[in-house]
Coordinates of N, CA and C in Angstrom, one line a residue:
Q1 N -19.3 -16.6 7.2 CA -18.6 -15.6 6.4 C -17.4 -15.1 7.2
E2 N -16.2 -15.1 6.6 CA -15.0 -14.7 7.2 C -14.9 -13.1 7.2
L3 N -14.7 -12.5 8.3 CA -14.4 -11.1 8.4 C -13.0 -10.8 8.0
D4 N -12.8 -9.6 7.4 CA -11.5 -9.1 7.1 C -10.7 -9.0 8.4
P5 N -9.4 -9.3 8.4 CA -8.6 -9.1 9.6 C -8.4 -7.6 9.8
P6 N -8.0 -7.3 11.0 CA -7.6 -5.9 11.3 C -6.5 -5.4 10.3
P7 N -6.5 -4.1 10.1 CA -5.4 -3.6 9.1 C -4.0 -3.9 9.5
E8 N -3.7 -3.9 10.8 CA -2.4 -4.3 11.2 C -2.0 -5.7 10.9
V9 N -3.0 -6.6 11.0 CA -2.7 -8.0 10.6 C -2.5 -8.2 9.1
T10 N -3.3 -7.5 8.4 CA -3.1 -7.5 6.9 C -1.8 -6.9 6.5
A11 N -1.4 -5.8 7.1 CA -0.1 -5.2 6.9 C 1.0 -6.1 7.2
R12 N 0.9 -6.8 8.3 CA 2.0 -7.7 8.8 C 2.1 -8.9 7.8
R13 N 1.0 -9.4 7.3 CA 1.0 -10.5 6.3 C 1.7 -10.0 5.0
L14 N 1.4 -8.8 4.6 CA 2.0 -8.3 3.4 C 3.5 -8.1 3.6
A15 N 3.9 -7.6 4.7 CA 5.3 -7.4 5.0 C 6.0 -8.8 5.0
V16 N 5.4 -9.8 5.6 CA 6.0 -11.2 5.6 C 6.1 -11.7 4.1
L17 N 5.1 -11.5 3.3 CA 5.1 -11.9 1.9 C 6.3 -11.2 1.2
W18 N 6.4 -9.9 1.5 CA 7.5 -9.1 0.8 C 8.9 -9.6 1.3
E19 N 9.0 -9.9 2.5 CA 10.3 -10.5 3.0 C 10.6 -11.8 2.4
L20 N 9.6 -12.6 2.2 CA 9.8 -13.9 1.6 C 10.2 -13.8 0.1
M21 N 9.6 -12.8 -0.6 CA 10.0 -12.6 -2.0 C 11.4 -11.9 -2.1
A22 N 11.8 -11.1 -1.1 CA 13.0 -10.4 -1.2 C 14.2 -11.1 -0.7
A23 N 13.9 -12.2 0.1 CA 15.0 -12.9 0.8 C 15.9 -13.6 -0.2
D24 N 17.2 -13.6 0.0 CA 18.1 -14.4 -0.8 C 18.4 -15.8 -0.3
R25 N 17.7 -16.1 0.8 CA 17.9 -17.5 1.4 C 16.5 -17.9 1.9
P26 N 16.3 -19.2 2.0 CA 15.0 -19.6 2.6 C 14.7 -19.1 4.0
L27 N 13.5 -18.7 4.2 CA 13.1 -18.2 5.5 C 12.0 -19.2 6.1
L28 N 12.0 -19.2 7.4 CA 11.0 -20.0 8.1 C 9.9 -19.1 8.7
V29 N 8.7 -19.4 8.4 CA 7.6 -18.6 8.9 C 6.7 -19.4 9.8
V30 N 6.6 -19.0 11.1 CA 5.8 -19.7 12.0 C 4.4 -18.9 12.1
T31 N 3.3 -19.7 11.9 CA 2.0 -19.1 11.9 C 1.0 -20.1 12.3
S32 N -0.2 -19.7 12.4 CA -1.3 -20.6 12.8 C -1.9 -21.3 11.5
A33 N -2.6 -22.3 11.6 CA -3.2 -23.0 10.5 C -4.2 -22.1 9.8
A34 N -5.0 -21.4 10.6 CA -5.9 -20.4 10.0 C -5.3 -19.4 9.1
A35 N -4.2 -18.8 9.6 CA -3.4 -17.8 8.9 C -2.8 -18.4 7.6
A36 N -2.3 -19.6 7.7 CA -1.6 -20.2 6.6 C -2.7 -20.6 5.5
A37 N -3.9 -20.8 5.9 CA -5.0 -21.2 5.0 C -5.6 -19.9 4.3
S38 N -5.3 -18.7 4.8 CA -5.9 -17.5 4.2 C -5.3 -17.2 2.9
R39 N -6.0 -16.6 2.0 CA -5.5 -16.3 0.7 C -4.6 -15.0 0.8
L40 N -3.6 -15.0 0.0 CA -2.7 -13.9 -0.1 C -2.8 -13.2 -1.5
C41 N -2.4 -12.0 -1.6 CA -2.4 -11.4 -2.9 C -1.3 -12.0 -3.7
P42 N -1.5 -11.8 -5.0 CA -0.4 -12.3 -5.9 C 0.9 -11.5 -5.7
P43 N 2.0 -12.1 -5.7 CA 3.3 -11.3 -5.5 C 3.4 -10.1 -6.4
E44 N 2.9 -10.3 -7.6 CA 3.0 -9.2 -8.6 C 2.3 -7.9 -8.1
H45 N 1.3 -8.1 -7.3 CA 0.6 -6.9 -6.7 C 1.6 -6.1 -5.9
L46 N 2.4 -6.7 -5.1 CA 3.4 -6.0 -4.3 C 4.5 -5.4 -5.2
L47 N 5.0 -6.3 -6.2 CA 6.1 -5.8 -7.0 C 5.7 -4.7 -7.9
D48 N 4.5 -4.7 -8.5 CA 4.0 -3.7 -9.4 C 3.7 -2.4 -8.7
N49 N 3.4 -2.4 -7.4 CA 3.1 -1.2 -6.6 C 4.2 -0.8 -5.6
Y50 N 5.4 -1.4 -5.8 CA 6.5 -1.0 -4.9 C 7.1 0.3 -5.4
L51 N 7.4 1.1 -4.4 CA 8.1 2.4 -4.7 C 9.2 2.7 -3.7
Q52 N 10.4 2.9 -4.2 CA 11.5 3.2 -3.4 C 11.7 4.7 -3.4
L53 N 11.8 5.3 -2.2 CA 11.9 6.7 -2.1 C 13.3 7.1 -1.6
T54 N 13.9 8.1 -2.1 CA 15.2 8.6 -1.7 C 15.2 10.1 -1.8
P55 N 15.9 10.8 -0.8 CA 16.1 12.2 -1.0 C 16.8 12.6 -2.3
G56 N 16.3 13.7 -2.9 CA 16.9 14.1 -4.2 C 16.2 13.4 -5.4
Q57 N 15.3 12.5 -5.1 CA 14.6 11.8 -6.2 C 13.6 12.7 -6.9
R58 N 13.5 12.6 -8.2 CA 12.5 13.4 -8.9 C 11.2 12.6 -8.8
L59 N 10.2 13.1 -8.2 CA 8.9 12.4 -8.0 C 7.8 13.5 -7.7
E60 N 6.8 13.5 -8.5 CA 5.7 14.4 -8.2 C 4.9 14.0 -7.0
R61 N 4.6 15.0 -6.2 CA 3.8 14.7 -5.0 C 2.5 13.9 -5.3
E62 N 1.9 14.3 -6.4 CA 0.7 13.6 -6.9 C 0.9 12.2 -7.2
A63 N 2.1 11.8 -7.7 CA 2.4 10.4 -8.0 C 2.5 9.6 -6.7
L64 N 3.0 10.2 -5.7 CA 3.1 9.5 -4.4 C 1.7 9.4 -3.8
T65 N 0.9 10.4 -3.9 CA -0.5 10.3 -3.3 C -1.3 9.3 -4.1
K66 N -1.1 9.2 -5.4 CA -1.8 8.2 -6.2 C -1.3 6.8 -5.8
A67 N 0.0 6.6 -5.6 CA 0.5 5.3 -5.2 C -0.1 4.9 -3.8
L68 N -0.2 5.8 -2.9 CA -0.8 5.5 -1.6 C -2.3 5.1 -1.8
A69 N -3.0 5.9 -2.6 CA -4.5 5.5 -2.8 C -4.6 4.2 -3.4
Q70 N -3.8 3.9 -4.4 CA -3.9 2.6 -5.1 C -3.4 1.4 -4.2
G71 N -2.6 1.8 -3.2 CA -2.1 0.8 -2.3 C -3.0 0.5 -1.1
G72 N -4.1 1.2 -1.1 CA -5.1 1.0 0.0 C -4.9 1.8 1.3
Y73 N -4.0 2.8 1.2 CA -3.8 3.6 2.4 C -5.0 4.5 2.7
T74 N -5.3 4.7 3.9 CA -6.5 5.5 4.4 C -6.1 6.9 4.6
P75 N -6.7 7.9 3.9 CA -6.3 9.3 4.2 C -6.9 9.7 5.6
V76 N -6.1 10.3 6.4 CA -6.5 10.7 7.7 C -5.8 12.1 8.0
P77 N -6.3 12.8 9.0 CA -5.7 14.1 9.3 C -4.3 13.9 9.9
L78 N -4.1 12.9 10.8 CA -2.8 12.6 11.4 C -2.5 11.1 11.3
V79 N -1.3 10.8 10.8 CA -0.9 9.4 10.7 C -0.6 8.8 12.1
E80 N -1.3 7.7 12.4 CA -1.1 7.1 13.7 C -0.8 5.6 13.7
Q81 N -1.4 4.9 12.6 CA -1.2 3.5 12.6 C -0.9 3.0 11.2
V82 N -0.5 1.8 11.0 CA -0.1 1.2 9.7 C -1.3 1.3 8.8
G83 N -1.1 1.8 7.6 CA -2.1 2.0 6.6 C -2.6 3.4 6.5
D84 N -2.2 4.3 7.4 CA -2.6 5.7 7.3 C -1.7 6.5 6.4
C85 N -2.3 7.5 5.8 CA -1.5 8.5 5.1 C -2.2 9.9 5.3
A86 N -1.4 10.9 5.2 CA -1.9 12.3 5.3 C -1.1 13.2 4.4
V87 N -1.8 14.2 3.8 CA -1.1 15.1 2.9 C -1.4 16.5 3.4
R88 N -0.4 17.3 3.6 CA -0.5 18.7 4.0 C 0.5 19.5 3.2
G89 N 0.0 20.2 2.2 CA 0.9 21.0 1.4 C 2.0 20.1 0.7
S90 N 3.2 20.5 1.0 CA 4.3 19.8 0.4 C 4.8 18.6 1.2
V91 N 4.1 18.2 2.2 CA 4.4 17.1 3.1 C 3.4 16.0 3.0
V92 N 4.0 14.8 2.8 CA 3.2 13.6 2.7 C 3.7 12.6 3.8
D93 N 2.8 12.2 4.7 CA 3.1 11.2 5.7 C 2.5 9.9 5.4
F94 N 3.2 8.8 5.7 CA 2.5 7.5 5.5 C 3.2 6.5 6.5
F95 N 2.4 5.5 6.8 CA 2.9 4.4 7.7 C 2.6 3.1 7.0
G96 N 3.7 2.6 6.4 CA 3.6 1.3 5.5 C 3.9 0.1 6.3
P97 N 3.5 -1.1 5.7 CA 3.7 -2.4 6.3 C 5.2 -2.7 6.7
L98 N 6.1 -2.2 5.9 CA 7.5 -2.5 6.1 C 8.2 -1.6 7.2
L99 N 7.4 -0.7 7.7 CA 8.0 0.3 8.6 C 7.7 0.1 10.1
D100 N 8.6 0.4 11.0 CA 8.4 0.4 12.4 C 7.7 1.7 12.9
E101 N 8.0 2.8 12.1 CA 7.5 4.1 12.4 C 7.1 4.7 11.1
P102 N 6.1 5.7 11.2 CA 5.7 6.3 9.9 C 6.9 7.2 9.4
V103 N 6.7 7.6 8.1 CA 7.7 8.4 7.4 C 7.1 9.7 6.9
R104 N 7.8 10.7 7.0 CA 7.4 12.0 6.5 C 8.2 12.4 5.3
V105 N 7.6 12.6 4.2 CA 8.2 12.9 2.9 C 8.0 14.4 2.7
E106 N 9.1 15.2 2.6 CA 9.0 16.6 2.3 C 9.4 16.8 0.9
F107 N 8.6 17.5 0.1 CA 8.9 17.8 -1.3 C 9.3 19.3 -1.4
F108 N 10.2 19.5 -2.4 CA 10.5 20.8 -2.9 C 10.2 20.8 -4.4
G109 N 9.1 21.3 -4.8 CA 8.7 21.1 -6.2 C 8.4 19.7 -6.5
D110 N 9.0 19.1 -7.6 CA 8.9 17.7 -7.9 C 10.0 16.9 -7.5
E111 N 10.6 17.2 -6.3 CA 11.8 16.5 -5.8 C 11.5 16.2 -4.4
V112 N 11.9 14.9 -4.0 CA 11.9 14.5 -2.6 C 13.0 15.3 -1.9
E113 N 12.7 16.2 -1.1 CA 13.7 17.0 -0.4 C 14.3 16.2 0.8
S114 N 13.4 15.6 1.6 CA 13.9 14.8 2.7 C 12.9 13.7 3.1
L115 N 13.4 12.7 3.8 CA 12.6 11.6 4.4 C 13.0 11.6 5.8
R116 N 12.0 11.5 6.7 CA 12.2 11.5 8.1 C 11.2 10.5 8.8
R117 N 11.7 9.8 9.8 CA 10.8 9.1 10.6 C 10.1 10.1 11.5
F118 N 8.9 9.8 12.0 CA 8.3 10.6 13.0 C 7.5 9.8 14.0
D119 N 7.4 10.4 15.2 CA 6.7 9.7 16.3 C 5.2 10.0 16.1
P120 N 4.4 8.9 15.9 CA 3.0 9.1 15.7 C 2.2 9.7 16.9
T121 N 2.8 9.6 18.1 CA 2.1 10.2 19.3 C 2.2 11.7 19.3
D122 N 3.3 12.3 19.0 CA 3.5 13.7 19.0 C 3.7 14.4 17.6
Q123 N 3.8 13.5 16.6 CA 3.9 14.0 15.2 C 5.2 14.7 14.9
R124 N 6.2 14.6 15.8 CA 7.5 15.3 15.6 C 8.5 14.5 14.8
S125 N 9.1 15.2 13.8 CA 10.1 14.5 13.0 C 11.3 14.1 13.8
Q126 N 11.9 13.0 13.4 CA 13.0 12.5 14.1 C 14.2 12.4 13.1
L127 N 14.9 11.3 13.1 CA 16.1 11.1 12.3 C 15.8 11.1 10.8
P128 N 16.7 11.7 10.0 CA 16.5 11.6 8.6 C 16.8 10.1 8.1
L129 N 16.1 9.8 7.0 CA 16.3 8.4 6.5 C 17.0 8.5 5.1
P130 N 17.9 7.6 4.8 CA 18.5 7.6 3.5 C 17.5 7.0 2.4
E131 N 16.5 6.3 2.8 CA 15.6 5.7 1.9 C 14.3 5.2 2.6
A132 N 13.3 5.0 1.9 CA 12.1 4.4 2.5 C 11.4 3.6 1.4
A133 N 10.9 2.4 1.7 CA 10.2 1.6 0.8 C 8.7 1.7 1.0
L134 N 7.9 1.8 -0.1 CA 6.5 1.8 0.0 C 5.9 0.6 -0.7
I135 N 5.2 -0.2 0.0 CA 4.4 -1.3 -0.6 C 2.9 -1.1 -0.3
P136 N 2.0 -1.7 -1.0 CA 0.6 -1.6 -0.6 C 0.3 -2.1 0.8
C137 N -0.7 -1.5 1.4 CA -1.1 -2.0 2.7 C -2.4 -2.8 2.6
S138 N -2.9 -3.0 1.4 CA -4.1 -3.8 1.1 C -3.7 -4.9 0.1
P139 N -4.2 -6.1 0.3 CA -4.0 -7.1 -0.7 C -4.8 -7.0 -2.0
V140 N -5.6 -6.0 -2.0 CA -6.5 -5.8 -3.2 C -5.9 -4.7 -4.1
D141 N -5.7 -5.0 -5.3 CA -5.2 -4.0 -6.3 C -6.3 -3.0 -6.6
L142 N -6.1 -1.7 -6.1 CA -7.1 -0.7 -6.3 C -6.8 0.3 -7.4
S143 N -5.9 -0.1 -8.3 CA -5.6 0.8 -9.4 C -6.7 0.8 -10.5
S144 N -6.7 1.8 -11.3 CA -7.7 1.9 -12.3 C -7.5 0.8 -13.4
A145 N -6.3 0.4 -13.6 CA -6.0 -0.7 -14.5 C -6.6 -2.0 -14.0
A146 N -6.5 -2.3 -12.7 CA -7.1 -3.5 -12.1 C -8.6 -3.4 -12.2
A147 N -9.2 -2.2 -12.0 CA -10.7 -2.1 -12.1 C -11.1 -2.4 -13.5
D148 N -10.4 -1.9 -14.5 CA -10.7 -2.1 -15.9 C -10.6 -3.6 -16.2
R149 N -9.6 -4.3 -15.7 CA -9.5 -5.8 -15.9 C -10.7 -6.5 -15.3
A150 N -11.1 -6.1 -14.1 CA -12.2 -6.7 -13.4 C -13.5 -6.5 -14.2
V151 N -13.7 -5.3 -14.7 CA -14.9 -5.1 -15.5 C -14.9 -6.0 -16.7
K152 N -13.8 -6.0 -17.4 CA -13.7 -6.9 -18.6 C -14.0 -8.3 -18.3
R153 N -13.4 -8.8 -17.2 CA -13.7 -10.2 -16.8 C -15.2 -10.4 -16.4
L154 N -15.8 -9.5 -15.8 CA -17.2 -9.6 -15.4 C -18.1 -9.6 -16.7
R155 N -17.7 -8.8 -17.6 CA -18.5 -8.8 -18.9 C -18.3 -10.0 -19.7
A156 N -17.1 -10.6 -19.7 CA -16.9 -11.8 -20.4 C -17.6 -13.0 -19.7
L157 N -17.6 -13.0 -18.4 CA -18.3 -14.0 -17.7 C -19.8 -13.9 -17.9
A158 N -20.3 -12.7 -18.0 CA -21.7 -12.5 -18.2 C -22.1 -13.0 -19.6
R159 N -21.3 -12.7 -20.6 CA -21.5 -13.3 -21.9 C -21.6 -14.8 -21.9
E160 N -20.6 -15.4 -21.3 CA -20.5 -16.8 -21.2 C -21.7 -17.4 -20.5
E161 N -22.2 -16.8 -19.5 CA -23.4 -17.2 -18.8 C -24.7 -16.7 -19.4
S162 N -24.6 -16.0 -20.5 CA -25.8 -15.5 -21.2 C -26.6 -14.5 -20.3
L163 N -25.9 -13.7 -19.5 CA -26.6 -12.7 -18.7 C -26.6 -11.4 -19.4
S164 N -27.7 -10.8 -19.4 CA -27.7 -9.4 -20.1 C -27.1 -8.4 -19.1
T165 N -26.7 -7.3 -19.7 CA -26.2 -6.2 -18.8 C -27.3 -5.7 -18.0
R166 N -28.5 -5.7 -18.5 CA -29.6 -5.3 -17.7 C -29.8 -6.2 -16.4
R167 N -29.6 -7.5 -16.6 CA -29.7 -8.4 -15.5 C -28.6 -8.2 -14.5
L168 N -27.4 -7.9 -15.0 CA -26.3 -7.6 -14.1 C -26.6 -6.4 -13.3
A169 N -27.2 -5.4 -13.8 CA -27.5 -4.2 -13.1 C -28.5 -4.4 -11.9
E170 N -29.4 -5.5 -12.1 CA -30.3 -5.8 -11.1 C -29.7 -6.6 -9.9
L171 N -28.5 -7.2 -10.2 CA -27.9 -8.0 -9.1 C -27.2 -7.1 -8.1

């Protein structure tokens, strides 16, 4: 049984997949045979869960926190590694696969007031950013719509295989 790779490996794979999709010219990817043979998420997962952030943008803080949850980000007290996110009042920190450093999003009401990089070692804000891209850090779609689709597929498969819902509960 294959174990899941570490979060930073998964994040790097997602970043490479994003770069391949976004590139306007062919790119060369050098990797191992094992990595090339591993399954990737459908490109639609990245496209459907992509969020571009800019200062002045109207966006509810809850919409951003929902996008982070659906993207597989792990809520932590302090953001230190790729895949982490933290919410403190009107501030949301996250460290996405496309980023070299985490981003601090400051809200004023339902508006992105500022975007800043920050150092994960001391948590101090640094230079302001004109924009930040958010893609999932998990190859699995964790949205409620995806969960509903999965349940429907399982029920249809159970009907095809003549399994009762009672039998499914036992499994």
